[in-house]
């Protein structure tokens, strides 16, 4: 008798459960007074901090600081505040886990921590707070008397005292902004501030800080209060000009002065020095002639330079220029004089080439070791979005004033609204840009250092911190850092793809993306364009285009409108050439369907998805030829709104309406074809996970078997003049292998066994067996009927005595065989046995008969040894010659066979003692083994991740190749398609193989320990 396990749980979670790895964690929590039941909410909130260990260490220091400043009871009262005030709690704990620098500031200024629940300061409040910290007063009419706007002020204090006061005031307000920004990572009830809002708050804070810095500079350069300072306007450039600052961005500025003399130059230099020393780098390198040029110029001097000498990149930089502080009237004069020149820059010779060359130069100058880690300048980084957007703005903004906006997000919105890019692409770029900026914020907030460098891929601790700080959460198959890496990979690939289509396409095609000009160029130009888009054989591609558009029919005119988008979308797939061919075949096959081209024209999502499918899968287009209705399901979420169970019921009902078995099977084939196409499309488009795909494919197979057995039995009875009550036998279909586990893939065999039971109408067992065999033979013949659809063949080789054994046996015959003659592998195969079709009551009796055999009370040692020897034979004899075992998805090391044999051995050994192991699904068996203590949670995760990746890879191989394929290639279009189907960027095949091998290597180590006992 097994001893029941203790299911009691600690009321107060242990430090380990809270994610704390510090050896002193329990002692520190006790000293904080938090290891009490009433503080459980605090502890759980602490565990959700981006870095709980850092948070706890800073809390201990904060407690000591409060003791020193407010006395012994201060921490107790603060704890009570944290318990009562969820906003204060989430903001404090999130901030302490997200930023060491701001944590240090709170320790130095502990009273600030008590007020983190205050509202994020407004712009006017920030200006006022910083100016009051240095006792500033207005200099002239451009500054407000109440210190709430930017302008020119004079500080009442200077020197180190002023610097300390400004720095402290700036950090106080930054704590409020940052705490509100990251609070959602601890408490989901706290709304995550939109990235644009956070950037705008940080920009306003920077403007306030620089207004104060200018006030100190004025008092330093013009110490005599009676001396009026020279007029100095500070023009914000770059991210500050666009109101898109990070926590610790450089602030780019340009100075306009009247008079532009040595004294105003000294004022500008002092301003930069104070700002850089107190807050962040203040950089004037974007001024005319760069660092070699005069620091200050008059407006007329600026104007003369830009009209005569400025380079293309300088006009691009001016896109974001705006007056920020200082003499705002002079700043507006500068803006009104210079800004219109931006919109004539695109008329310059080589304008587009200059912009492209500059972007390429930035990218080429990156150190090789940083290319994949550089968030700002690397491929698929922030600069890709910004350069593409700015190019389009400068080209089209000369005639469309709605594009004359500074912020990248607003510019994307304006470009989409004006039709210069699709709304979908604009939304995608905006979302991707916001995500990268969020990561940039998190990286800089940690130490308040200017950085755009992501942690190395093998730095799991840093990646986990960044993932948690960015609000990532683990999924069923990926932990927190894997979720981050996966999303980052997808985001950067998508940015790069959109960047290349918008930035590197010839200007004419960018402007005329929605008309027929793309397909009316001469042959040579068309071939160059197709080659640039990634077509390996542009001449063949051109042939397809001419076939689609080579006449004056209405269909050809619609295709002329569609093809630019089709070509561009296909260019982002693994096999554009095959995709264009299949698109042509579909279009010609469906030429008589009036809805087809109308749907593609009116629904951009359908067109993009169809192009993605054609360029990714050789399996699906053939199905769509004969199931075109599935194309109509590509819109929205219709592909996944359909229920496989409902479709299976419809299939069975449709088949039963046909009295001729051949007609019935044809009807079943038609519905199965459509369901296969639906599931495969959803799979390629990433709308179903691997479990959902396998379940749907299994469900439709079961429906085919049920329908086929029913109509075959009915026809057999009717031909003999018998009724259902006169049937000499009841027949049940027992699913085996992947079908029994409901884990069928696109290339899986449908393993079954057939069991019969004589009825009272049978004169003998022999009559029942003969009749049942005739029915099953007929069923097999009907299913084997040649067809263009994926084959409908059933495999009964797992029956007793294999191919030499009887196709159908009685229940008693099965019982006798398994009790007296069965080999260990046959008992192992029974672990996946499940009644699927026919007489379910008989099927259940079969299961009851074999349960004692497949779940023995004690598995003999020699049986375990035989199973292991059989596994060795499978690995050595069935592996195809010359194949790398690590790349075989079914038989390879750490792949499906390894994992399934391991699970099945555990079931044979322990399922009697742990009934929860008595399941046919691999996932359910893994979970049950963990629940029973036979596997650790890490082992379960490792095996499941490897199993699901091997299964999804095997499915993807069938979809990509169009036929079963078990070996993962290491290069080529098929690998690119597999990576794409499995959710990776098209050009990341090598990375996908590396990731696949990593998961199988980990699984193999578990298999060696659990299955082989090593």
XYZ file of C-alpha atoms in Angstrom, residues 629-1012:
384
model
C -13.417 27.313 -49.765
C -10.616 27.247 -47.191
C -9.105 30.337 -48.845
C -12.187 32.234 -47.713
C -11.336 31.232 -44.138
C -7.988 33.027 -44.263
C -9.646 36.264 -43.168
C -9.498 37.162 -39.500
C -9.541 34.211 -37.124
C -11.933 32.009 -39.102
C -9.311 29.296 -39.510
C -9.343 28.600 -35.797
C -12.978 29.369 -35.116
C -14.040 26.073 -36.690
C -14.182 23.105 -34.316
C -12.529 19.861 -35.418
C -15.136 17.933 -33.438
C -17.973 19.675 -35.329
C -16.263 19.051 -38.652
C -15.773 15.391 -37.710
C -19.479 15.075 -36.878
C -20.369 16.668 -40.210
C -18.034 14.267 -41.996
C -19.656 11.240 -40.416
C -23.168 12.534 -41.096
C -22.312 13.344 -44.730
C -20.796 9.907 -45.337
C -23.735 8.088 -43.794
C -26.144 9.790 -46.201
C -24.529 7.890 -49.106
C -25.635 4.270 -49.564
C -22.795 3.459 -51.943
C -19.648 3.004 -49.771
C -17.416 4.424 -52.511
C -19.524 7.593 -52.653
C -19.510 7.774 -48.886
C -15.725 7.564 -48.740
C -15.451 10.204 -51.478
C -17.634 12.513 -49.386
C -15.462 11.807 -46.362
C -12.356 12.520 -48.445
C -13.764 15.883 -49.494
C -14.436 17.016 -45.944
C -11.111 15.571 -44.747
C -9.319 17.460 -47.517
C -10.861 20.732 -46.422
C -10.066 20.033 -42.772
C -6.464 19.144 -43.598
C -6.160 22.381 -45.569
C -7.685 24.399 -42.716
C -5.426 22.894 -40.063
C -2.317 23.137 -42.237
C -3.010 26.790 -43.108
C -3.521 27.653 -39.448
C -0.328 25.753 -38.621
C 1.801 27.601 -41.184
C 0.370 30.935 -40.060
C 1.183 30.215 -36.414
C -2.446 30.107 -35.278
C -2.326 26.596 -33.763
C 0.244 25.019 -31.466
C 1.579 21.515 -31.986
C -0.884 19.880 -29.568
C -3.838 21.515 -31.284
C -2.580 20.426 -34.703
C -2.110 16.806 -33.620
C -5.487 16.705 -31.882
C -7.272 18.106 -34.957
C -5.565 15.670 -37.344
C -6.363 12.755 -35.018
C -9.997 13.789 -34.695
C -10.513 13.837 -38.456
C -8.837 10.429 -38.822
C -11.157 8.962 -36.203
C -14.149 10.431 -38.042
C -13.020 8.831 -41.314
C -12.661 5.447 -39.610
C -16.066 5.739 -37.952
C -17.799 6.786 -41.154
C -15.975 4.232 -43.292
C -16.695 1.347 -40.924
C -20.360 2.311 -40.669
C -21.039 2.517 -44.417
C -18.988 -0.611 -45.177
C -20.829 -2.604 -42.520
C -24.194 -1.330 -43.739
C -23.431 -2.191 -47.368
C -22.196 -5.666 -46.391
C -25.397 -6.378 -44.473
C -27.703 -4.978 -47.153
C -26.032 -6.998 -49.899
C -26.780 -10.146 -47.887
C -30.350 -9.029 -47.115
C -29.587 -8.666 -43.412
C -30.483 -5.985 -40.876
C -28.211 -4.503 -38.249
C -29.651 -6.939 -35.693
C -28.637 -9.845 -37.945
C -24.948 -8.881 -38.018
C -22.877 -11.883 -36.975
C -20.310 -9.750 -35.163
C -19.636 -6.443 -33.504
C -16.450 -4.693 -34.635
C -14.310 -2.142 -32.805
C -11.313 -0.210 -34.097
C -8.507 0.180 -31.560
C -6.180 3.106 -32.162
C -2.495 2.400 -31.625
C 0.688 4.443 -31.742
C 0.215 8.156 -32.390
C -3.405 7.666 -33.377
C -4.139 6.050 -30.021
C -2.398 8.929 -28.285
C -4.242 11.502 -30.431
C -0.827 12.703 -31.635
C -1.161 12.132 -35.376
C 0.995 14.336 -37.598
C 0.824 15.062 -41.308
C 3.174 12.164 -42.035
C 2.120 9.744 -39.278
C 0.788 6.276 -39.992
C -2.703 5.479 -38.697
C -1.887 2.424 -36.590
C -4.948 0.356 -35.656
C -6.078 -3.099 -34.587
C -9.486 -4.655 -35.231
C -11.359 -6.657 -32.637
C -14.658 -8.465 -33.146
C -17.167 -10.175 -30.877
C -19.625 -12.812 -32.201
C -23.288 -11.919 -31.719
C -26.205 -14.242 -31.082
C -26.863 -14.212 -34.825
C -23.512 -15.874 -35.545
C -23.548 -19.636 -35.963
C -19.883 -19.847 -34.931
C -16.821 -17.802 -34.068
C -15.448 -18.649 -37.503
C -18.454 -17.093 -39.215
C -18.078 -13.936 -37.121
C -14.379 -13.730 -37.928
C -14.912 -14.285 -41.647
C -17.667 -11.686 -41.853
C -15.618 -9.131 -39.871
C -12.543 -9.733 -42.017
C -14.556 -9.161 -45.207
C -15.867 -5.865 -43.815
C -12.373 -4.676 -42.825
C -10.885 -5.784 -46.162
C -13.536 -3.749 -47.952
C -12.841 -0.763 -45.727
C -9.124 -0.925 -46.488
C -9.759 -1.153 -50.237
C -11.991 1.903 -50.168
C -9.487 3.922 -48.154
C -6.586 2.895 -50.441
C -8.402 4.126 -53.541
C -5.953 6.297 -55.559
C -6.441 10.003 -54.988
C -4.577 13.297 -55.306
C -5.221 13.863 -51.597
C -2.798 12.770 -48.869
C -3.151 8.975 -48.532
C -5.857 7.376 -46.393
C -4.049 4.190 -45.480
C -4.387 2.313 -42.214
C -1.588 0.225 -40.769
C -2.480 -2.905 -38.779
C 1.098 -4.194 -38.422
C 1.009 -3.829 -34.641
C -1.518 -6.661 -34.381
C -0.445 -10.029 -32.911
C 2.105 -11.750 -35.156
C 2.360 -8.578 -37.272
C 1.704 -8.824 -41.010
C 1.502 -12.622 -40.773
C -1.226 -12.548 -38.152
C -4.983 -12.444 -38.601
C -6.309 -9.009 -39.533
C -9.234 -9.387 -37.138
C -9.353 -11.344 -33.889
C -11.961 -11.954 -31.262
C -11.570 -10.423 -27.839
C -10.771 -13.813 -26.327
C -8.147 -14.491 -29.000
C -6.411 -11.217 -28.182
C -6.482 -12.000 -24.468
C -5.035 -15.486 -24.979
C -2.289 -14.247 -27.283
C -1.157 -11.423 -25.055
C -1.192 -13.594 -21.922
C 0.763 -16.477 -23.455
C 2.784 -15.276 -26.441
C 3.244 -11.539 -26.426
C 6.740 -10.104 -26.702
C 7.688 -7.152 -24.451
C 7.490 -4.732 -27.398
C 3.868 -5.811 -28.027
C 2.926 -5.052 -24.433
C 4.713 -1.736 -24.819
C 2.695 -1.004 -27.975
C -0.519 -1.612 -26.001
C 0.273 1.425 -23.874
C -1.105 3.589 -26.704
C -4.193 1.393 -27.319
C -7.456 3.346 -27.234
C -10.914 2.487 -28.694
C -11.662 4.957 -31.473
C -14.371 3.693 -33.817
C -17.054 1.072 -34.257
C -18.572 -0.596 -31.215
C -17.143 1.452 -28.341
C -18.503 -0.933 -25.701
C -16.504 -3.764 -27.255
C -13.515 -1.464 -27.545
C -13.727 -0.727 -23.827
C -13.838 -4.450 -23.063
C -10.640 -4.841 -25.065
C -9.009 -2.137 -22.946
C -10.147 -3.829 -19.730
C -8.715 -7.102 -20.980
C -5.257 -5.692 -21.755
C -4.956 -3.309 -18.784
C -3.452 -5.960 -16.433
C -0.878 -6.775 -19.111
C 0.173 -3.250 -20.058
C 0.079 -2.042 -16.457
C 1.681 -4.995 -14.600
C 1.923 -5.013 -10.823
C 5.679 -5.541 -11.128
C 7.713 -5.403 -14.322
C 10.356 -8.162 -14.376
C 13.928 -6.969 -14.708
C 14.444 -9.118 -17.779
C 11.548 -7.372 -19.532
C 13.179 -4.020 -18.851
C 16.413 -5.365 -20.290
C 14.608 -6.695 -23.370
C 12.987 -3.319 -23.975
C 16.349 -1.601 -23.732
C 17.890 -4.104 -26.158
C 15.009 -3.521 -28.553
C 15.653 0.213 -28.321
C 19.290 -0.351 -29.299
C 18.144 -2.356 -32.321
C 15.738 0.388 -33.355
C 18.503 2.988 -33.142
C 20.997 0.924 -35.138
C 18.866 -0.981 -37.656
C 16.100 1.435 -38.569
C 18.219 4.561 -38.857
C 18.754 5.245 -42.597
C 22.341 4.834 -43.721
C 24.332 8.040 -43.942
C 21.846 10.088 -41.900
C 23.093 12.185 -39.000
C 21.267 10.603 -36.014
C 20.988 13.936 -34.266
C 18.860 15.303 -37.131
C 16.364 12.424 -37.432
C 13.201 13.734 -35.821
C 11.720 10.312 -35.111
C 14.648 8.004 -34.351
C 17.381 10.496 -33.510
C 19.026 11.085 -30.159
C 16.702 13.022 -27.863
C 13.874 13.005 -30.437
C 10.461 11.331 -30.515
C 11.535 7.719 -30.127
C 13.828 8.475 -27.191
C 11.200 10.421 -25.304
C 8.288 8.095 -26.012
C 10.224 4.940 -25.064
C 11.303 6.633 -21.846
C 7.748 7.570 -20.971
C 6.458 4.117 -21.884
C 9.069 2.352 -19.747
C 7.983 4.488 -16.782
C 4.378 3.505 -17.496
C 5.212 -0.207 -17.634
C 7.151 0.070 -14.392
C 4.881 2.320 -12.370
C 1.399 2.742 -13.897
C -0.045 0.042 -11.637
C 1.015 1.972 -8.530
C 0.173 5.373 -10.021
C -3.108 5.141 -11.977
C -2.639 8.672 -13.281
C 0.058 7.189 -15.551
C -2.546 5.065 -17.310
C -2.928 7.446 -20.257
C -2.083 7.250 -23.953
C -0.934 10.842 -24.475
C 2.779 11.631 -24.146
C 2.072 15.036 -22.592
C -0.375 13.589 -20.061
C 2.039 10.760 -19.202
C 4.898 13.243 -18.631
C 2.744 15.320 -16.315
C 1.610 12.205 -14.448
C 5.189 10.989 -14.047
C 6.151 14.332 -12.536
C 3.129 14.279 -10.237
C 4.129 10.781 -9.111
C 7.672 11.936 -8.362
C 9.236 9.811 -11.113
C 10.495 12.866 -12.997
C 11.570 16.267 -11.761
C 9.767 19.314 -13.074
C 12.919 20.265 -15.011
C 13.056 16.791 -16.571
C 9.405 17.044 -17.599
C 9.971 20.445 -19.192
C 13.098 19.234 -20.989
C 11.381 16.152 -22.416
C 8.214 17.986 -23.371
C 10.054 20.819 -25.108
C 12.119 18.322 -27.094
C 9.054 16.211 -27.952
C 6.983 19.182 -29.061
C 9.865 20.621 -31.101
C 10.567 17.294 -32.774
C 6.864 16.833 -33.526
C 6.407 20.358 -34.857
C 9.608 19.976 -36.917
C 8.388 16.674 -38.390
C 5.042 18.261 -39.216
C 6.790 21.271 -40.729
C 8.971 19.031 -42.887
C 5.858 17.407 -44.366
C 4.259 20.805 -44.973
C 7.386 22.263 -46.545
C 8.325 19.299 -48.714
C 4.811 18.176 -49.625
C 5.538 14.602 -48.578
C 6.764 12.771 -45.446
C 10.304 13.626 -44.395
C 11.922 12.707 -41.078
C 15.401 14.240 -41.372
C 15.956 17.926 -40.680
C 18.209 19.407 -43.399
C 20.989 21.768 -42.370
C 20.553 24.235 -45.230
C 18.324 25.106 -48.171
C 14.755 26.209 -48.859
C 13.196 23.311 -46.963
C 15.056 24.273 -43.787
C 14.022 27.913 -44.234
C 10.405 26.813 -44.654
C 10.593 24.600 -41.574
C 12.020 27.450 -39.502
C 9.298 29.775 -40.766
C 6.483 27.290 -40.059
C 7.856 26.782 -36.561
C 7.706 30.511 -35.904
C 11.290 31.529 -36.673
C 12.446 34.151 -39.174
C 12.809 32.806 -42.709
C 16.564 33.293 -42.844
C 17.266 31.742 -39.447
C 17.563 28.114 -40.551
C 20.997 27.623 -38.980
C 19.782 29.111 -35.701
C 16.746 26.853 -35.820
C 18.889 23.747 -36.276
C 21.107 24.844 -33.392
C 18.069 25.382 -31.166
C 16.592 22.021 -32.186
C 19.853 20.238 -31.396
C 20.115 22.053 -28.082
C 16.689 20.822 -26.989
C 17.341 17.237 -28.125
C 20.756 17.156 -26.455
C 19.160 18.149 -23.180
C 16.448 15.532 -23.646
C 19.026 12.844 -24.439
C 20.740 13.461 -21.107
C 17.431 12.876 -19.312
C 16.803 9.750 -21.399
C 20.227 8.376 -20.573
C 19.534 8.832 -16.890
C 15.904 7.704 -16.753
C 15.606 5.118 -19.537
C 19.111 3.657 -19.574
